[in-house]
């Protein structure tokens, strides 16, 4: 049996068993009222990672260490995707209402509810280095602005968690933006889909667990998801044999720094004493670094596995990158002008990108655009 075939069997087996286990956990886990929380506080936290992936394994390990780090004062009880809340809308509402005390989502998932969230994770041709996002959040005031936005929804945004870049796996080679024309690709909705549609792509929105069967059946030609480590766990090498990166140094032109976060029910957050709040903030910041570098290490290993399984890597050119950014800029402005919160976050980022230190955008690039 080949490694690829074995991976496929393993993938199906672990998805079947972990789904059953997660369902059982969701039924048996008691609801913990925030009113009863004092010494020995327990938070139920659901991630959007599927059980069995490297992403969820890292999240689970981090949660399981919180009791020790807090000397037993705060325990994180982790759940994988769909274990308590069945989908993303239910996850958002479960945290707002206190059914869950917190969540670990991809921040971009809330673009339909919080337009500013498209600018709280990387977006097409925007800032593409993790340090740039840390600078904006922790140095230029974006964290405080984000918390003001989330407060309106009864939630506290603790901080960003660096994950990875998103890459595209396809059945046929893609060597330029022109090669995308006519393809049906799974992509996140919102801004990302709008930019790709300008290059003749038919976009489809699917949850991560539905990507493999869609590729296997041929209902889509390609799919974006996260990076090589998780995509290998999900079996993408069995159903595609091409991987698309951005220009050298940029894994992805459309979501180069895909951010997750820890978001907490506001009532649960305010019931924590201040020293414990600071501990949670510090641990999220530390986890962001650990999560990112561990995923990058796994990416290096997983990419070799993809190549051994027959996958070929291609890269877009620097000229493609510039063309993609030209197509993206009007879309940035459309989303920024959806409301004042989105406008404020985007203006902070635009100023940063136009600063000569970054130098991604010039006045000529945004001529004719307005906020």
XYZ file of C-alpha atoms in Angstrom:
371
model
C 0.000 0.000 0.000
C 1.436 3.414 -0.947
C 1.948 6.152 1.620
C -0.650 8.269 -0.173
C -3.285 5.506 -0.110
C -2.510 4.783 3.521
C -2.880 8.506 4.281
C -6.310 8.466 2.665
C -7.438 5.500 4.782
C -5.999 7.080 7.911
C -7.710 10.335 7.096
C -11.122 8.729 6.719
C -10.648 6.651 9.862
C -9.558 9.538 12.061
C -12.334 11.816 10.767
C -14.906 9.097 11.531
C -13.628 8.362 15.035
C -12.922 11.950 16.052
C -16.344 13.108 14.853
C -17.999 10.462 17.037
C -15.768 11.327 19.974
C -16.427 15.040 19.587
C -20.165 14.443 19.401
C -20.026 12.408 22.599
C -18.006 15.105 24.326
C -20.506 17.748 23.305
C -23.376 15.725 24.794
C -21.636 14.822 28.038
C -19.907 18.148 28.737
C -21.834 20.081 31.412
C -22.817 23.683 30.801
C -20.831 25.913 33.138
C -22.654 29.099 34.014
C -20.475 32.175 34.174
C -22.406 33.220 37.312
C -20.940 30.249 39.158
C -17.359 30.991 38.217
C -15.053 31.917 41.062
C -11.963 30.033 42.169
C -11.443 27.142 39.780
C -13.036 28.825 36.772
C -13.494 26.618 33.699
C -13.985 27.937 30.180
C -15.296 25.802 27.360
C -13.484 26.877 24.179
C -14.269 25.598 20.706
C -11.763 25.857 17.881
C -12.513 25.762 14.170
C -9.755 23.172 13.720
C -10.893 19.654 12.871
C -9.859 17.079 15.447
C -6.736 15.190 14.477
C -5.107 18.019 12.534
C -1.855 19.548 13.692
C -3.716 22.815 14.293
C -6.109 21.243 16.772
C -3.381 19.209 18.451
C -1.439 22.408 19.188
C -4.578 24.179 20.409
C -5.521 21.273 22.673
C -2.027 21.132 24.195
C -2.123 24.866 24.886
C -5.531 24.654 26.549
C -4.487 21.703 28.682
C -1.537 23.675 30.072
C -3.606 26.633 31.264
C -4.641 25.092 34.597
C -1.004 24.619 35.572
C 0.016 28.087 34.394
C -2.814 29.673 36.407
C -2.173 27.511 39.498
C -5.588 25.948 39.065
C -7.506 29.215 38.972
C -8.464 28.948 35.292
C -8.983 25.837 33.178
C -9.535 25.768 29.423
C -11.651 22.843 28.198
C -11.006 22.553 24.433
C -13.394 21.303 21.756
C -12.721 20.728 18.039
C -14.814 22.097 15.193
C -18.541 21.265 15.371
C -18.286 19.583 18.778
C -20.595 22.026 20.576
C -21.540 24.605 17.939
C -22.372 22.887 14.654
C -21.202 25.633 12.293
C -19.577 29.049 12.271
C -22.801 31.005 12.800
C -23.645 28.814 15.789
C -20.101 29.252 17.112
C -20.372 33.046 17.021
C -23.766 32.987 18.757
C -22.643 30.415 21.330
C -19.879 32.713 22.526
C -22.121 35.781 22.524
C -24.713 34.024 24.670
C -22.266 32.224 26.976
C -22.990 28.635 25.926
C -19.271 28.651 25.182
C -17.014 30.959 27.132
C -14.584 31.448 24.231
C -13.665 30.460 20.681
C -10.580 30.056 18.526
C -11.743 30.999 15.006
C -10.188 32.314 11.849
C -10.981 36.000 12.300
C -11.970 36.391 8.644
C -15.014 34.149 9.208
C -16.998 37.087 10.573
C -16.840 39.306 7.463
C -20.608 39.013 7.030
C -21.247 40.028 10.637
C -18.308 42.364 11.308
C -17.107 43.966 8.039
C -13.956 45.236 9.768
C -12.886 41.623 10.344
C -11.700 41.368 6.725
C -8.941 43.768 7.780
C -8.157 41.873 11.011
C -6.535 39.051 9.086
C -4.523 39.225 5.916
C -6.386 40.073 2.741
C -5.553 40.067 -0.980
C -2.181 41.759 -1.628
C -2.191 43.449 1.780
C 0.485 43.226 4.515
C 2.161 39.865 3.971
C 4.621 39.371 6.849
C 3.693 38.270 10.399
C 5.846 41.037 11.915
C 3.797 43.634 10.055
C 0.630 42.378 11.712
C 2.248 42.327 15.144
C 3.384 45.906 14.543
C -0.132 47.026 13.637
C -1.808 45.190 16.521
C 0.678 45.820 19.299
C 2.494 48.949 18.139
C 0.055 51.070 16.128
C -3.123 50.720 18.188
C -5.042 48.165 16.120
C -5.608 45.870 19.110
C -7.430 48.599 21.034
C -9.575 49.476 18.004
C -10.436 45.804 17.518
C -11.521 45.401 21.125
C -13.821 48.402 20.800
C -15.492 46.752 17.803
C -15.957 43.365 19.469
C -17.365 44.962 22.612
C -20.411 45.993 20.554
C -21.132 42.278 20.074
C -20.754 41.346 23.723
C -17.321 39.796 23.231
C -13.711 40.526 24.152
C -11.023 40.075 21.505
C -7.993 38.879 23.464
C -5.482 38.886 20.638
C -4.406 37.526 17.260
C -2.918 34.048 16.861
C -0.561 33.628 13.933
C -1.285 30.606 11.866
C 0.028 30.436 8.322
C -0.440 31.470 4.726
C -3.178 29.919 2.603
C -2.151 28.051 -0.529
C -4.039 26.588 -3.496
C -4.050 22.910 -4.438
C -5.213 22.208 -7.985
C -5.761 19.339 -10.348
C -4.008 21.142 -13.221
C -0.869 23.316 -13.146
C -1.296 27.041 -12.544
C 1.739 29.109 -13.476
C 0.196 32.569 -13.829
C -2.937 34.547 -13.059
C -4.042 33.934 -16.649
C -4.142 30.183 -15.955
C -6.884 30.733 -13.366
C -9.461 31.735 -15.962
C -12.378 29.326 -16.143
C -11.438 27.388 -12.999
C -13.880 26.579 -10.201
C -12.019 27.128 -6.933
C -12.964 26.791 -3.286
C -12.110 30.132 -1.673
C -13.265 32.067 1.368
C -16.020 34.471 0.436
C -15.997 38.219 0.711
C -12.966 40.149 -0.431
C -10.909 37.137 -1.532
C -13.648 35.801 -3.790
C -14.298 39.241 -5.281
C -10.673 39.638 -6.352
C -10.372 36.152 -7.848
C -13.573 36.635 -9.805
C -11.850 39.469 -11.679
C -9.499 36.845 -13.134
C -12.322 34.664 -14.461
C -12.553 32.305 -11.486
C -15.832 30.750 -10.386
C -15.639 30.731 -6.580
C -17.228 28.292 -4.149
C -17.391 28.606 -0.353
C -16.968 25.312 1.520
C -15.967 24.446 5.109
C -12.597 22.771 5.450
C -14.069 19.312 6.072
C -15.937 19.419 2.729
C -12.929 20.265 0.542
C -11.513 16.758 0.157
C -14.756 15.158 -1.116
C -15.380 18.090 -3.481
C -11.915 17.680 -4.999
C -12.283 13.903 -5.072
C -15.610 14.114 -6.955
C -14.327 16.825 -9.295
C -17.028 19.324 -8.364
C -14.234 21.868 -7.954
C -10.948 22.198 -9.882
C -8.889 23.565 -7.027
C -9.111 24.683 -3.428
C -7.422 27.084 -1.149
C -7.060 26.097 2.455
C -4.250 26.636 4.905
C -0.621 25.516 4.604
C 1.089 22.225 3.701
C 1.072 20.737 7.213
C -2.685 20.775 7.742
C -3.500 20.165 4.084
C -1.362 17.025 4.158
C -3.305 15.815 7.212
C -6.534 16.391 5.258
C -5.354 14.229 2.370
C -5.095 16.826 -0.385
C -2.194 14.942 -2.005
C -4.610 12.169 -2.933
C -6.902 14.399 -4.990
C -4.584 17.085 -6.429
C -1.033 17.172 -7.747
C -0.249 20.897 -8.028
C 0.429 23.574 -5.400
C 0.413 27.319 -6.079
C 2.537 29.786 -4.089
C 3.097 33.500 -4.521
C 6.418 35.047 -5.614
C 9.582 34.017 -3.720
C 9.226 34.956 -0.055
C 5.424 35.094 -0.229
C 3.566 31.818 0.118
C 0.230 33.393 -0.766
C -0.835 36.614 -2.498
C -4.437 36.508 -1.271
C -4.127 35.409 2.392
C -0.440 35.553 3.234
C -0.812 35.840 7.030
C -4.042 34.051 7.901
C -4.804 35.017 11.493
C -6.809 33.219 14.122
C -7.672 34.680 17.516
C -9.043 34.006 20.973
C -12.397 35.707 21.514
C -14.143 35.524 24.907
C -17.712 36.118 26.058
C -17.630 39.578 27.652
C -19.370 38.484 30.836
C -16.884 35.640 31.305
C -14.017 38.037 30.673
C -15.135 40.714 33.108
C -15.534 38.130 35.884
C -11.831 37.343 35.789
C -9.603 39.265 38.221
C -7.182 41.630 36.513
C -4.059 39.484 37.119
C -5.808 36.530 35.462
C -6.861 38.672 32.500
C -3.222 39.658 32.047
C -2.161 36.020 32.231
C -4.626 35.094 29.463
C -3.387 37.951 27.272
C 0.226 36.962 27.837
C -0.508 33.302 27.103
C -2.320 34.145 23.852
C 0.666 36.219 22.738
C 3.064 33.397 23.604
C 0.833 30.791 21.964
C 0.721 32.846 18.769
C 4.500 32.533 18.405
C 4.556 28.854 19.352
C 1.693 28.005 17.010
C 3.264 29.853 14.108
C 6.792 28.459 14.333
C 5.556 24.917 14.964
C 3.281 25.068 11.926
C 6.148 26.435 9.812
C 8.387 23.546 10.883
C 5.630 21.074 10.006
C 5.117 22.870 6.680
C 8.722 22.188 5.661
C 8.290 18.513 6.457
C 4.847 18.250 4.829
C 5.904 19.953 1.598
C 8.523 17.246 1.106
C 5.809 14.636 1.584
C 3.661 16.372 -1.045
C 6.561 16.314 -3.502
C 7.286 12.664 -2.803
C 3.605 11.962 -3.489
C 3.915 13.649 -6.893
C 2.774 17.207 -6.223
C 4.522 19.974 -8.164
C 4.988 23.507 -6.822
C 4.610 26.574 -9.031
C 4.918 30.271 -8.153
C 3.305 33.438 -9.378
C 5.690 36.108 -10.642
C 6.399 39.541 -9.175
C 4.471 40.958 -12.154
C 1.488 38.770 -11.228
C 1.730 40.125 -7.696
C 1.499 43.712 -8.928
C -1.423 42.856 -11.197
C -3.191 41.136 -8.318
C -2.684 44.167 -6.072
C -4.083 46.506 -8.753
C -7.200 44.332 -8.921
C -7.442 44.191 -5.120
C -7.182 47.890 -4.268
C -10.723 48.884 -5.366
C -12.035 45.883 -3.428
C -10.193 47.077 -0.313
C -11.976 50.389 -0.547
C -15.404 48.836 -1.117
C -15.051 46.832 2.088
C -13.548 49.719 4.036
C -16.525 51.874 3.142
C -19.056 49.374 4.520
C -18.999 51.075 7.919
C -16.946 53.364 10.159
C -15.244 50.487 11.990
C -13.954 48.923 8.780
C -12.852 52.339 7.564
C -10.884 53.053 10.750
C -9.027 49.727 10.688
C -8.235 49.977 6.992
C -7.015 53.600 7.282
C -4.486 52.522 9.921
C -3.233 49.766 7.608
C -3.196 51.943 4.501
C -1.037 54.539 6.249
C 1.335 51.762 7.281
C 1.539 50.280 3.768
C 2.185 53.732 2.277
C 4.965 54.462 4.753
C 8.336 54.119 3.087
C 9.314 51.487 5.658
C 6.816 49.144 3.982
C 6.357 50.884 0.650
C 3.671 48.605 -0.796
C 1.385 51.418 -1.920
C 2.029 54.770 -3.598
C -0.339 57.716 -4.076
C -0.643 56.754 -7.746
C -1.880 53.282 -6.769
C -4.907 54.698 -4.936
C -5.704 57.557 -7.290
C -9.478 57.837 -7.677
C -10.210 55.891 -4.486
C -11.680 57.531 -1.376
C -12.786 56.697 2.138
